[in-house]
Short mmCIF file of C-alpha atoms in Angstrom, two decimals:
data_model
loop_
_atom_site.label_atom_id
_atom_site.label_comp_id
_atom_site.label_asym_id
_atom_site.label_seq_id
_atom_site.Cartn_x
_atom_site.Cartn_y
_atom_site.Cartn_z
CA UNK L 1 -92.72 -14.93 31.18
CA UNK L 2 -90.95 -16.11 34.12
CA UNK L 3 -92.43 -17.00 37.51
CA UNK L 4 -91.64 -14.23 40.51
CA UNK L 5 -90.61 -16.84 42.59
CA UNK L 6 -87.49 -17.43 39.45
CA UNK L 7 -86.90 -14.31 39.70
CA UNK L 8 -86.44 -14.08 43.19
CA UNK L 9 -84.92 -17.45 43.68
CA UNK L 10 -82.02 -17.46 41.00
CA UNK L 11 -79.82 -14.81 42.86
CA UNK L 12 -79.75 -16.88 46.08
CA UNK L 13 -78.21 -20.19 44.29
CA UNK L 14 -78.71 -20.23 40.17
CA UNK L 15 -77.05 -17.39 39.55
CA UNK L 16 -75.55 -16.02 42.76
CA UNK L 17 -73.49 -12.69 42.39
CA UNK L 18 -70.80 -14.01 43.93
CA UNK L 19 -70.14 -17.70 43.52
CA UNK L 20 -71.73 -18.24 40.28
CA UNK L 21 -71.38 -14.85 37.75
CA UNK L 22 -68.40 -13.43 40.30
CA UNK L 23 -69.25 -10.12 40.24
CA UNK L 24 -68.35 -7.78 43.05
CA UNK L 25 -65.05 -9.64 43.68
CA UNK L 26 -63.52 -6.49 45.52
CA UNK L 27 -66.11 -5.82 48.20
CA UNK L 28 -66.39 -9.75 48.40
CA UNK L 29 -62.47 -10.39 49.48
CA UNK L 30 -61.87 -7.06 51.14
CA UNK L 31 -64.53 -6.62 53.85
CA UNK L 32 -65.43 -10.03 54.81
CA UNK L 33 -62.96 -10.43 57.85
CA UNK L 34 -65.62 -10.63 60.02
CA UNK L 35 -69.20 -11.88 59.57
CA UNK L 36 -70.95 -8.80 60.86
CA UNK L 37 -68.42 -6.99 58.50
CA UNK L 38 -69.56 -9.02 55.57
CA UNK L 39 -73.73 -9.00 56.88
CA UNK L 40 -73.01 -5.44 56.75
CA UNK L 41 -71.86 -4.46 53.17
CA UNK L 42 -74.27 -7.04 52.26
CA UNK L 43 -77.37 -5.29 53.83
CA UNK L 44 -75.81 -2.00 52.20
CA UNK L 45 -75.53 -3.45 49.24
CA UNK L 46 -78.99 -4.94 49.11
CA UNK L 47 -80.29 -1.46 49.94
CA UNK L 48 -78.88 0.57 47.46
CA UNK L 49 -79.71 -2.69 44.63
CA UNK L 50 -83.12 -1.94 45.45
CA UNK L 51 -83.39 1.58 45.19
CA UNK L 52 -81.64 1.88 41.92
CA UNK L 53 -83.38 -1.30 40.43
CA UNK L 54 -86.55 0.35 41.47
CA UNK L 55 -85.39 4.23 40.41
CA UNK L 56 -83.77 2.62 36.88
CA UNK L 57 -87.40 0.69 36.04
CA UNK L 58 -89.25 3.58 36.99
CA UNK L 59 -87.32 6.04 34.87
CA UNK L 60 -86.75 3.04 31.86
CA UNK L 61 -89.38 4.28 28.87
CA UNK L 62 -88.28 8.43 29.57
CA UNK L 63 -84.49 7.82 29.65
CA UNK L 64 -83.01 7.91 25.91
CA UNK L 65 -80.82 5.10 25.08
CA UNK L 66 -77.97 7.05 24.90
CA UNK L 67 -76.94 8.12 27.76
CA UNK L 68 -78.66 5.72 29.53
CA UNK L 69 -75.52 4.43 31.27
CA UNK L 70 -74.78 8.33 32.67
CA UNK L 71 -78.19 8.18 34.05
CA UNK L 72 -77.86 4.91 36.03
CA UNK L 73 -74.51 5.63 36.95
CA UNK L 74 -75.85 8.97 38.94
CA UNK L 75 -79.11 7.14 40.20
CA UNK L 76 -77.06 4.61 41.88
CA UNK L 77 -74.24 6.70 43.45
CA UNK L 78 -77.11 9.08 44.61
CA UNK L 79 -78.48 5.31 46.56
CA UNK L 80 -74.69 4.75 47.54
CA UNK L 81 -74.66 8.37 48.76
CA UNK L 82 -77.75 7.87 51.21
CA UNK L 83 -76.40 4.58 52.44
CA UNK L 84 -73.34 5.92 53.45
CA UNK L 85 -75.24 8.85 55.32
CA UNK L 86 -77.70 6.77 56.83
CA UNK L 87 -74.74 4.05 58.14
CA UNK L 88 -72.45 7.08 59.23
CA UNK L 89 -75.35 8.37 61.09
CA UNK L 90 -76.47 5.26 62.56
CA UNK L 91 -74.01 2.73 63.03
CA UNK L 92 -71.11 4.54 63.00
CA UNK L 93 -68.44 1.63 64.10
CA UNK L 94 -69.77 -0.44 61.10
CA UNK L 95 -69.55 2.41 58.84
CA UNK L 96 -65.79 3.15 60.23
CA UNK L 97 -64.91 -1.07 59.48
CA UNK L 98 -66.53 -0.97 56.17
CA UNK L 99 -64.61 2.73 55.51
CA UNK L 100 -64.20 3.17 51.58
CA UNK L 101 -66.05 -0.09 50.46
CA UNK L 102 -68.94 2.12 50.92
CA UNK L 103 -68.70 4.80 48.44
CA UNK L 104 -66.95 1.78 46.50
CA UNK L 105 -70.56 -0.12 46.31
CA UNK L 106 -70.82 2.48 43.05
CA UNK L 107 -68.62 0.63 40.59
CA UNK L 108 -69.70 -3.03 41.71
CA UNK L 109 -70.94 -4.74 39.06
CA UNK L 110 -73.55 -6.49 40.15
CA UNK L 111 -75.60 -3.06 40.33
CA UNK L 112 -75.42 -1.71 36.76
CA UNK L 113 -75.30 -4.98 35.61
CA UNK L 114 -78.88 -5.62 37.07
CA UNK L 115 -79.97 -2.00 36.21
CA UNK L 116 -78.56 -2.44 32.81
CA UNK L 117 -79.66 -6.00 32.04
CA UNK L 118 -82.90 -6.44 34.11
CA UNK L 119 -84.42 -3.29 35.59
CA UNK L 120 -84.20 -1.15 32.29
CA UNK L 121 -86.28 -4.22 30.67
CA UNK L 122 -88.45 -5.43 32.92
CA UNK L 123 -91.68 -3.66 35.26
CA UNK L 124 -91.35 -2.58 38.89
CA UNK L 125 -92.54 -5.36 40.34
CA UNK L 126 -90.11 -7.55 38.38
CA UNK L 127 -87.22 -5.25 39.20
CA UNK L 128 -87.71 -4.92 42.87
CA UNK L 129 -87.96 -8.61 43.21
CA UNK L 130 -84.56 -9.16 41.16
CA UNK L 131 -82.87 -6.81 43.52
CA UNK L 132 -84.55 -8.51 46.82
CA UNK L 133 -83.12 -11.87 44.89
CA UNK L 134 -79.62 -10.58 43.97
CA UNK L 135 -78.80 -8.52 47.00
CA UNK L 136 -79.94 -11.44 49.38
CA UNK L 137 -77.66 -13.79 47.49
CA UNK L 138 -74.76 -11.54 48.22
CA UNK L 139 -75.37 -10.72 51.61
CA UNK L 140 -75.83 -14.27 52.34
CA UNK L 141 -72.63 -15.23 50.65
CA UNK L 142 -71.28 -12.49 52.09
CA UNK L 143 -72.14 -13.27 55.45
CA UNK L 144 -70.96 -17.13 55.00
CA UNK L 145 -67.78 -16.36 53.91
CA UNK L 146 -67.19 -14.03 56.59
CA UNK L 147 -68.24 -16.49 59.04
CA UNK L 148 -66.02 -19.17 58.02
CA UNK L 149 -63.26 -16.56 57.76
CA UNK L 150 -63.38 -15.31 61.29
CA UNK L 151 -63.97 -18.18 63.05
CA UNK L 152 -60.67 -20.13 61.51
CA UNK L 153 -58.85 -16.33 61.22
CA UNK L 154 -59.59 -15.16 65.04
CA UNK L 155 -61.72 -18.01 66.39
CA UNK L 156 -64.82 -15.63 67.24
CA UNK L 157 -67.91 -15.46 65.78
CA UNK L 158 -69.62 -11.81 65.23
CA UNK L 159 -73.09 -11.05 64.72
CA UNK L 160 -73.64 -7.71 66.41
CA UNK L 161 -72.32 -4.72 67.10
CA UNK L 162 -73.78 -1.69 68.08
CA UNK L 163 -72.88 0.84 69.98
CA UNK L 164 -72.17 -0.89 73.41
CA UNK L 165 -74.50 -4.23 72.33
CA UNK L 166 -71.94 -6.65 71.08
CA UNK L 167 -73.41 -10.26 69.90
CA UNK L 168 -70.13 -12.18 69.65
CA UNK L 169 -69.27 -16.33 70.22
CA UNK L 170 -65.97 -17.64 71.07
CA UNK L 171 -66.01 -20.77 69.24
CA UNK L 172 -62.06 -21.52 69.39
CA UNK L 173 -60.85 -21.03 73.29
CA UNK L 174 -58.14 -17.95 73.65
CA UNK L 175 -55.16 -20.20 74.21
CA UNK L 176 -55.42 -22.12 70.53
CA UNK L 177 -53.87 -19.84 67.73
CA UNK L 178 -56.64 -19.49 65.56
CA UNK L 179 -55.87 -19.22 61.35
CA UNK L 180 -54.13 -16.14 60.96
CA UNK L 181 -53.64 -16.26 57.61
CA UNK L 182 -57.49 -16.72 57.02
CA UNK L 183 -58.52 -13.02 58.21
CA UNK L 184 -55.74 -11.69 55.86
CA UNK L 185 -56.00 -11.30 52.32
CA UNK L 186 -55.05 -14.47 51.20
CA UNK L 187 -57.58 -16.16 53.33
CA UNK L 188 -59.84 -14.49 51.11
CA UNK L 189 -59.32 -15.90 47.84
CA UNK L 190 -58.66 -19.67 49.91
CA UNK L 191 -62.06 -19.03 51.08
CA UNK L 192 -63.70 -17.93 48.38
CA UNK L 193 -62.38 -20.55 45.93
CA UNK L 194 -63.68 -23.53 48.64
CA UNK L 195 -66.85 -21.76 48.20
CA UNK L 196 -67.20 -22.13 44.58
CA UNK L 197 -65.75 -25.49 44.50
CA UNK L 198 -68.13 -26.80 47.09
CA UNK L 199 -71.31 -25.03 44.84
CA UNK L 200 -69.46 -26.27 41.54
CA UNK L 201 -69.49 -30.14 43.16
CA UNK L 202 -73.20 -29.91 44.35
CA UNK L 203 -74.37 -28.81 40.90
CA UNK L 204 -72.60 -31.41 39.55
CA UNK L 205 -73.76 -34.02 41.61
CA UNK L 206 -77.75 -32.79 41.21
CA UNK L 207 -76.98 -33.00 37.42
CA UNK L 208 -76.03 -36.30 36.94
CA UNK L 209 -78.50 -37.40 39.71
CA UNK L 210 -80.69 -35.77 37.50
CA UNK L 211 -79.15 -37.54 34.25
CA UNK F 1 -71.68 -21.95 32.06
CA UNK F 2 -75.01 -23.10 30.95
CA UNK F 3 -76.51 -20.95 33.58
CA UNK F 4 -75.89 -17.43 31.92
CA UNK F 5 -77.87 -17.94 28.59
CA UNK F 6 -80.56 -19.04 30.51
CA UNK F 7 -80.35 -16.08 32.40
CA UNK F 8 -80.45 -13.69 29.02
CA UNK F 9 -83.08 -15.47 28.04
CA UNK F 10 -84.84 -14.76 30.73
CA UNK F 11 -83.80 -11.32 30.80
CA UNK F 12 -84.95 -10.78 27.55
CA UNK F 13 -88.34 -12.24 27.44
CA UNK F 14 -90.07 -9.71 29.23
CA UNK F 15 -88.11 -6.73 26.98
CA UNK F 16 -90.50 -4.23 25.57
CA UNK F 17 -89.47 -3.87 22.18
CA UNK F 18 -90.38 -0.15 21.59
CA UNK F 19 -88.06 1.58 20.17
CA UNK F 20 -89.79 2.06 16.56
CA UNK F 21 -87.62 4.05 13.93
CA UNK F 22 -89.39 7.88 15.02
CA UNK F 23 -89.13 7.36 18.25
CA UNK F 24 -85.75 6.49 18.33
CA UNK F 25 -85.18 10.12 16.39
CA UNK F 26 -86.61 11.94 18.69
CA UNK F 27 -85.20 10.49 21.73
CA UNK F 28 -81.67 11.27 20.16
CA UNK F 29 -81.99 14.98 19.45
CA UNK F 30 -79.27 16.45 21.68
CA UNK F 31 -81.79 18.57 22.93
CA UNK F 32 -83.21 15.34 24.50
CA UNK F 33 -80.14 14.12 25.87
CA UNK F 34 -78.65 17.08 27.73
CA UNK F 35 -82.55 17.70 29.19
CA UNK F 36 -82.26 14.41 30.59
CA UNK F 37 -78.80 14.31 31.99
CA UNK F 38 -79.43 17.87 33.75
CA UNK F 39 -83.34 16.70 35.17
CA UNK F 40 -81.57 13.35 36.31
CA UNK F 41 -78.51 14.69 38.06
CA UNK F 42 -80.84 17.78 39.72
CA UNK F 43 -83.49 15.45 41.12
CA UNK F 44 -80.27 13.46 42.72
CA UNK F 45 -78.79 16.54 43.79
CA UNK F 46 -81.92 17.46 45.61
CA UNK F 47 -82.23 14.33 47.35
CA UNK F 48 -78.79 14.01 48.29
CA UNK F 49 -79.33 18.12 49.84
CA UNK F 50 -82.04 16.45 51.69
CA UNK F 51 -80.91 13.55 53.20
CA UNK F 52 -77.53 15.69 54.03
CA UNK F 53 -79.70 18.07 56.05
CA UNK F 54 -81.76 15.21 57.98
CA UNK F 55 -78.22 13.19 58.68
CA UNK F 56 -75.70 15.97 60.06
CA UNK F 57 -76.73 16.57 63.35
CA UNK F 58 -76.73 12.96 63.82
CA UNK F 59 -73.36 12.51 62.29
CA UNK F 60 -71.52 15.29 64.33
CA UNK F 61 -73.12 13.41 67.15
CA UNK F 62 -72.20 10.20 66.33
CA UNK F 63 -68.67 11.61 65.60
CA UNK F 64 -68.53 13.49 68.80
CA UNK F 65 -69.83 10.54 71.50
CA UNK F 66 -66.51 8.47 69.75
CA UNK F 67 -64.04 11.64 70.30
CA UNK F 68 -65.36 11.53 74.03
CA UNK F 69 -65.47 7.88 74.42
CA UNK F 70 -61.60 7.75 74.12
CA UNK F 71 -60.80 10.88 75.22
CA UNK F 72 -63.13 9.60 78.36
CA UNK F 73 -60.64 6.41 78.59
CA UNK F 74 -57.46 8.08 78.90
CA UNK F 75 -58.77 11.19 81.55
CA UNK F 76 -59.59 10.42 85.15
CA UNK F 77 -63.25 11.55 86.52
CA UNK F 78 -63.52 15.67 85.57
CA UNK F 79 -65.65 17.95 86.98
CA UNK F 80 -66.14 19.27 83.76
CA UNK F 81 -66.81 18.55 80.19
CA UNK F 82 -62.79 17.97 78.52
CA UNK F 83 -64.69 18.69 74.92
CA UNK F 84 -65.97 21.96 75.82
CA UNK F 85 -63.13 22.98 78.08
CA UNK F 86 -60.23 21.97 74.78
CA UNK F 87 -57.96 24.40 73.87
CA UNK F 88 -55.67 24.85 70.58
CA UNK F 89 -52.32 24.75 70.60
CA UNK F 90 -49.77 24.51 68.04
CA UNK F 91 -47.30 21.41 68.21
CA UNK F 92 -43.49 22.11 67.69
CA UNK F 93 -44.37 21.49 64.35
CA UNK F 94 -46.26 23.77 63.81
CA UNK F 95 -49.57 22.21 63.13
CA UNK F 96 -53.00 22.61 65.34
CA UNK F 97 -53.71 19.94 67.92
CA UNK F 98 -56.47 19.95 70.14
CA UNK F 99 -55.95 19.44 73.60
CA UNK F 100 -58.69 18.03 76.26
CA UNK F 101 -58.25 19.56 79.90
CA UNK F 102 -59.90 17.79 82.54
CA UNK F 103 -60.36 19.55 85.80
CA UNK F 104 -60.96 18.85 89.00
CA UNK F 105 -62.58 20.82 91.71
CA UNK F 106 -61.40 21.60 94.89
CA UNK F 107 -62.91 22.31 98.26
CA UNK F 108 -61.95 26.09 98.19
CA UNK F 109 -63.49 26.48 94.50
CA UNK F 110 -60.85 26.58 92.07
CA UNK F 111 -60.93 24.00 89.10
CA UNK F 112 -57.53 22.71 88.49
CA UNK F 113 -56.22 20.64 84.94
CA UNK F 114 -55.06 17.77 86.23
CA UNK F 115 -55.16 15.82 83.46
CA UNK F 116 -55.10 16.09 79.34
CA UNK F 117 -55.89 14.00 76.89
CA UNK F 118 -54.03 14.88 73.43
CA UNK F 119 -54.77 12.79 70.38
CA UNK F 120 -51.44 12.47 67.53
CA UNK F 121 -51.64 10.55 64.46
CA UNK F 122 -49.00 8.74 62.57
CA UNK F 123 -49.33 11.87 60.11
CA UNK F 124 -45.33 13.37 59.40
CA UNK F 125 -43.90 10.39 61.74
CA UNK F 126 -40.23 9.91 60.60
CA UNK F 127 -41.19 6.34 61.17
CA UNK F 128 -44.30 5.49 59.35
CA UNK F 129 -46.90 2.45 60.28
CA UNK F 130 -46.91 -0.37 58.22
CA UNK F 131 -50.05 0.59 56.40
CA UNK F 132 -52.88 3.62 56.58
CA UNK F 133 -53.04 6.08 59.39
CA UNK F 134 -52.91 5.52 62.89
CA UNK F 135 -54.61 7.82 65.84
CA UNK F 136 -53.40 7.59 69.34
CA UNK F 137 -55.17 9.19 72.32
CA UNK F 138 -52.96 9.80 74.94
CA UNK F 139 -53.72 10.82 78.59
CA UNK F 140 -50.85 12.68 80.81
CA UNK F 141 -51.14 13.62 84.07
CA UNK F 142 -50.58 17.68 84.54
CA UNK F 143 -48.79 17.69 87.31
CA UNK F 144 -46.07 15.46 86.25
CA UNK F 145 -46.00 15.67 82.96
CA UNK F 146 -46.17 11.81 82.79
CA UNK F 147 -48.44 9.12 80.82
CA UNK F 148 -51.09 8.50 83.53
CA UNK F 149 -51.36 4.85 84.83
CA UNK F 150 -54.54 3.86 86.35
CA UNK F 151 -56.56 0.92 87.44
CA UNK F 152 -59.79 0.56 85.05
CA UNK F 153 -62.98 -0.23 85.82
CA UNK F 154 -62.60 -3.83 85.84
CA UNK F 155 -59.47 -3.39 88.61
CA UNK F 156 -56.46 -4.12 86.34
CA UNK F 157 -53.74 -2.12 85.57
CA UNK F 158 -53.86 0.58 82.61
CA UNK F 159 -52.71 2.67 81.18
CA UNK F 160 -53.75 6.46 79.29
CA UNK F 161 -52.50 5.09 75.81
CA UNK F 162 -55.77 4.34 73.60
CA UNK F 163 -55.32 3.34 69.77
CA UNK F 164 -58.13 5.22 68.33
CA UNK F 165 -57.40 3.93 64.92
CA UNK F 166 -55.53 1.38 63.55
CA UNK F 167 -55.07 -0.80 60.09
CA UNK F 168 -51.87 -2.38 60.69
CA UNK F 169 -51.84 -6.61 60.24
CA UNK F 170 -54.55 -8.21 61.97
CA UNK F 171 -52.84 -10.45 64.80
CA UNK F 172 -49.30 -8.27 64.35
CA UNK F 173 -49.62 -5.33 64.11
CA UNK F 174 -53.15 -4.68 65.81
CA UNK F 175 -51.38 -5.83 68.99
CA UNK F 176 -50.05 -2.35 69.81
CA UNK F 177 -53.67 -2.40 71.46
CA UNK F 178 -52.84 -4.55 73.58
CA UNK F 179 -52.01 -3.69 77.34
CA UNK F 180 -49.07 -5.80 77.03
CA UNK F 181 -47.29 -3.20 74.17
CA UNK F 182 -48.95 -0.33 75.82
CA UNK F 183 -47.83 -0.66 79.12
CA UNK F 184 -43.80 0.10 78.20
CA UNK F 185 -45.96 3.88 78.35
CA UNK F 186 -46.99 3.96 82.17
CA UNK F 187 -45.34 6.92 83.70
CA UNK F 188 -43.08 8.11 80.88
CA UNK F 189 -42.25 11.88 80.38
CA UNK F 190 -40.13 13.72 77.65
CA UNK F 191 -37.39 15.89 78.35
CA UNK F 192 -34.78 17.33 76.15
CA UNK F 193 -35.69 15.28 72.43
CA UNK F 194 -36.19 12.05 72.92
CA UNK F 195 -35.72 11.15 76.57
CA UNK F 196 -37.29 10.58 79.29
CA UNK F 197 -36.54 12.12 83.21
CA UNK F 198 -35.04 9.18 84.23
CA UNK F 199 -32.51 8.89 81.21
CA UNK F 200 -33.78 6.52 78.86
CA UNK F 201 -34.72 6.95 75.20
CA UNK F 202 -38.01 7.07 73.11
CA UNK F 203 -37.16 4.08 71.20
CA UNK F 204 -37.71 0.37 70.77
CA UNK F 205 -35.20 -1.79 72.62
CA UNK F 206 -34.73 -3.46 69.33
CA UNK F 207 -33.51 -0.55 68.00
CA UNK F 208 -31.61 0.49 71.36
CA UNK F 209 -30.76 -1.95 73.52
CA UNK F 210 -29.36 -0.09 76.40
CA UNK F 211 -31.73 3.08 76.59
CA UNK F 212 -34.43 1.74 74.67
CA UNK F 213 -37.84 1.43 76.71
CA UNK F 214 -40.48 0.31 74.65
CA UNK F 215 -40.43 -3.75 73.80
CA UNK F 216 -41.55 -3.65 70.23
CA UNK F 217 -44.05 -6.34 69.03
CA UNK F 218 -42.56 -9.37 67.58
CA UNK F 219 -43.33 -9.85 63.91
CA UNK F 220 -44.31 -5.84 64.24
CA UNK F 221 -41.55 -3.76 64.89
CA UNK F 222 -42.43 -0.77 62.24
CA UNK F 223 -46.04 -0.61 64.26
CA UNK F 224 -44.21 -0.73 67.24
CA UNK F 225 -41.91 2.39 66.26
CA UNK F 226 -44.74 4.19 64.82
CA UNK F 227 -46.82 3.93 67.95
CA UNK F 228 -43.88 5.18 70.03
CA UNK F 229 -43.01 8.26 67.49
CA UNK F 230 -47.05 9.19 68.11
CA UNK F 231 -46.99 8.98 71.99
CA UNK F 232 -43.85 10.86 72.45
CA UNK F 233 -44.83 13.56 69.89
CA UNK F 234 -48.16 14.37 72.05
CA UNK F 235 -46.25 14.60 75.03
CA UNK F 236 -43.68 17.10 72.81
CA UNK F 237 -46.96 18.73 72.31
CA UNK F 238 -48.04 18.96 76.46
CA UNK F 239 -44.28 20.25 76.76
CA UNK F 240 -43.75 22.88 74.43
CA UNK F 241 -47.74 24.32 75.74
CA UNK F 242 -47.71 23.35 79.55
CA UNK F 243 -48.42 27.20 80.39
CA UNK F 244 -50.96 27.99 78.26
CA UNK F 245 -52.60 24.58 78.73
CA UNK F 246 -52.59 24.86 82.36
CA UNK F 247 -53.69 28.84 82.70
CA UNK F 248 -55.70 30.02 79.85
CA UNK F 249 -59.51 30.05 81.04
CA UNK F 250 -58.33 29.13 84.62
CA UNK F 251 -60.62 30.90 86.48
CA UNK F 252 -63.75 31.50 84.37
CA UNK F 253 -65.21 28.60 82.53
CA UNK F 254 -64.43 28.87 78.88
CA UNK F 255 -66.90 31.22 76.76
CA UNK F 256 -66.31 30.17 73.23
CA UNK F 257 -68.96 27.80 71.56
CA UNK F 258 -68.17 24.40 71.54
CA UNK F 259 -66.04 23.14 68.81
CA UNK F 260 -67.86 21.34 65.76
CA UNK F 261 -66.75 18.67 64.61
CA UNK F 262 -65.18 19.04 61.65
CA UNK F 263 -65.98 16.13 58.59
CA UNK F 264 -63.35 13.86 58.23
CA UNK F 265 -61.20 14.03 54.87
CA UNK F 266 -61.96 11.19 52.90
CA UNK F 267 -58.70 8.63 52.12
#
């Protein structure tokens, strides 16, 4: 058996969503133009990874192997669902920036794949924790690569925004021309492949420290 | 990657390894399957029921404080409510628009429009944004029939031209929100098609150099065009209903119920 804290540690770093197994490339390019955007999706995400990890161990022994897949599918767009109610209702200018990535969350990857790999297997407990694990990994990566984005694509730095409470640093001064290219989609992928390279180089390095 | 057989390892270690020969019979009698399918999607029909009940009201609301945020932006102060007091009219195309009349009341009683707000979107443009939909909120004064030009609240210069939604090109295109494109608006009408009162045309100057008013964005020209097509087609819209707009529910304050807001089509 592996220790909880494995379980809740691997989806931060070992086997991060993103920069590690790559799963949920779309949300992961598309929405991160601004790090509140990419907090965001990431909290949503986290929520509705949760629920259905949770809902899918719960339901594991009573569910025939079948149509298993049918069943998780409908648990987790019934989560996706209820985010996007409960963000439409309550922060309504996030739910307008995040728009279709929302109802999108259903066909990332990273949830069936933990329903299907992890929660169907494993206790509640166990299940919950992989979720907490998983989703903070993404938001976290999320969030970074938002960061990084915005502040070379538009030189600010966003952290709140709700309703008339904006949390926002100017890091580069109005009169430099930030990165455009950063906030497009191109600045995405740039982004994102520094990110892995940089995590690729310090596992290397730990190995053959290690060695 | 060494990292993902680790991972099924771990994975699997903790797998309950139940399904014995019967069992696995008896979970696949159809009978089984469909039972499952139909509990499973009911109990996440029900919830979903739930939670929709619990979230409207706050969603209309939510939807509603953002309709009267911009309309708010593009109307001088009203002595009454420009969301209850719309009326709908039917642009010279033929579709519904809603238009916002914001009064003002005098010392001998009567409540005057003297302003509307009318929101257009790039929908049936002949010249079409660069990419998804955009939603312009324009303000024009009622007795003039011209975009109003103001001084906001923090003293400088606007003008009654809001972008209520936009996806063009971050840094290009998204700079039709800027005062500096919207300002080529301040005090236009529309008379005839496509010109203004004091003879010059609804276009870029790109496009016409002479006549042309508005100076398109550069590196965004197609925004630019689109934008203009929107904000001349709501004040086609104040033209072609001036009477109504101005008269209808004059006197007494408008019985009908407040419009709901209607849920958005999804893209």
């Amino acid at each position: 058996m592996s220790k909880s804290s494995n379980i809740l540690s691997r989806g931060l770093w070992k086997e991060n969503p993103v920069l590690v197994l790559l799963l949920g490339m779309c949300p992961t390019l598309a929405v991160t133009t601004s790090a509140y955007n990419g907090l965001g999706m990431g909290v949503a995400t986290l929520a509705v990874l949760l629920g259905s990890n949770i809902f899918v161990s719960l339901i594991r022994s009573l569910i025939p192997k079948k149509v298993r897949i049918p069943c998780y599918i409908v648990v987790i767009a019934t989560f996706v669902t209820l985010v996007d109610m409960i963000l439409e209702a309550f922060v309504n200018n996030l739910h307008s920036s995040l728009g279709l990535f929302i109802p999108l969350i259903v066909v990332n990857c990273i949830i069936l794949g933990r329903a299907e790999a992890f929660a169907s297997k494993n206790t509640l407990g166990r299940s919950a924790l992989d979720a907490v694990g998983m989703g903070l990994g993404f938001t976290l990566t999320l969030f970074a690569l938002g960061s990084v984005r915005e502040i070379l694509g538009n030189g600010t730095w966003t952290l709140l925004q709700y309703q008339e409470i904006l949390i926002q640093l100017r890091l580069l001064s109005k009169s430099t021309d930030p990165i455009l290219v950063m906030i497009l989609p191109p600045g995405a992928f740039i982004a994102l492949g520094f990110f892995i390279a940089g995590m690729n180089a310090i596992v290397a390095r730990k190995k053959s420290k290690a060695a | 990657m060494p990292d993902t057989k680790e991972a099924k390892k771990l994975d699997q270690d903790a797998a309950p390894t139940t399904d014995g020969s019967a069992e696995q019979a008896s979970q696949d009698s159809p009978m089984r399957l469909v039972a499952t399918l139909i509990i499973v999607t009911g109990v996440a029909g029900a919830a979903l029921a739930g939670a929709n009940a619990l979230t409207k009201d706050r969603i209309a609301a939510a939807k509603a404080a953002k309709k009267l945020a911009s309309i708010k932006k593009v109307l001088p102060r009203c002595s009454n409510n420009p969301v209850k007091d719309a009326i709908k009219v039917k642009s010279p195309k033929g579709s519904e628009v809603e238009v916002y009349r914001c009064r003002s009341r005098q010392p001998d009683g009567s409540a005057p429009v003297v302003a509307v707000a009318i929101q257009q979107s790039s929908t049936g443009n002949r010249h079409k944004p660069y990419s998804g939909l955009i939603q312009v909120m324009v303000g024009i004064d009622a007795r003039t029939g011209k975009v109003r030009s103001f001084k906001n609240n923090k003293g400088s210069d606007d003008v009654a031209v809001v972008i209520v939604k936009l996806s063009e090109t971050p840094g290009l295109g998204s700079k039709a929100q800027d005062y500096d494109f919207r300002k080529a608006f301040a005090g236009r009408d529309l008379v005839d098609k496509d010109r203004t009162s004091d003879g010059k045309l609804w276009a870029t100057r790109k496009d016409n150099p002479q006549l042309g008013f508005v100076d398109a964005i550069s590196g965004a020209t197609i925004t630019s065009r689109a934008v203009t097509e929107i904000v001349q087609k709501a004040l086609a819209v104040w033209n072609a209903n001036k009477k109504i707009i101005l008269t209808k529910g004059l006197d007494a304050p408008p019985k009908r119920p407040t419009t709901t807001p209607t849920r958005e089509k999804r893209p």
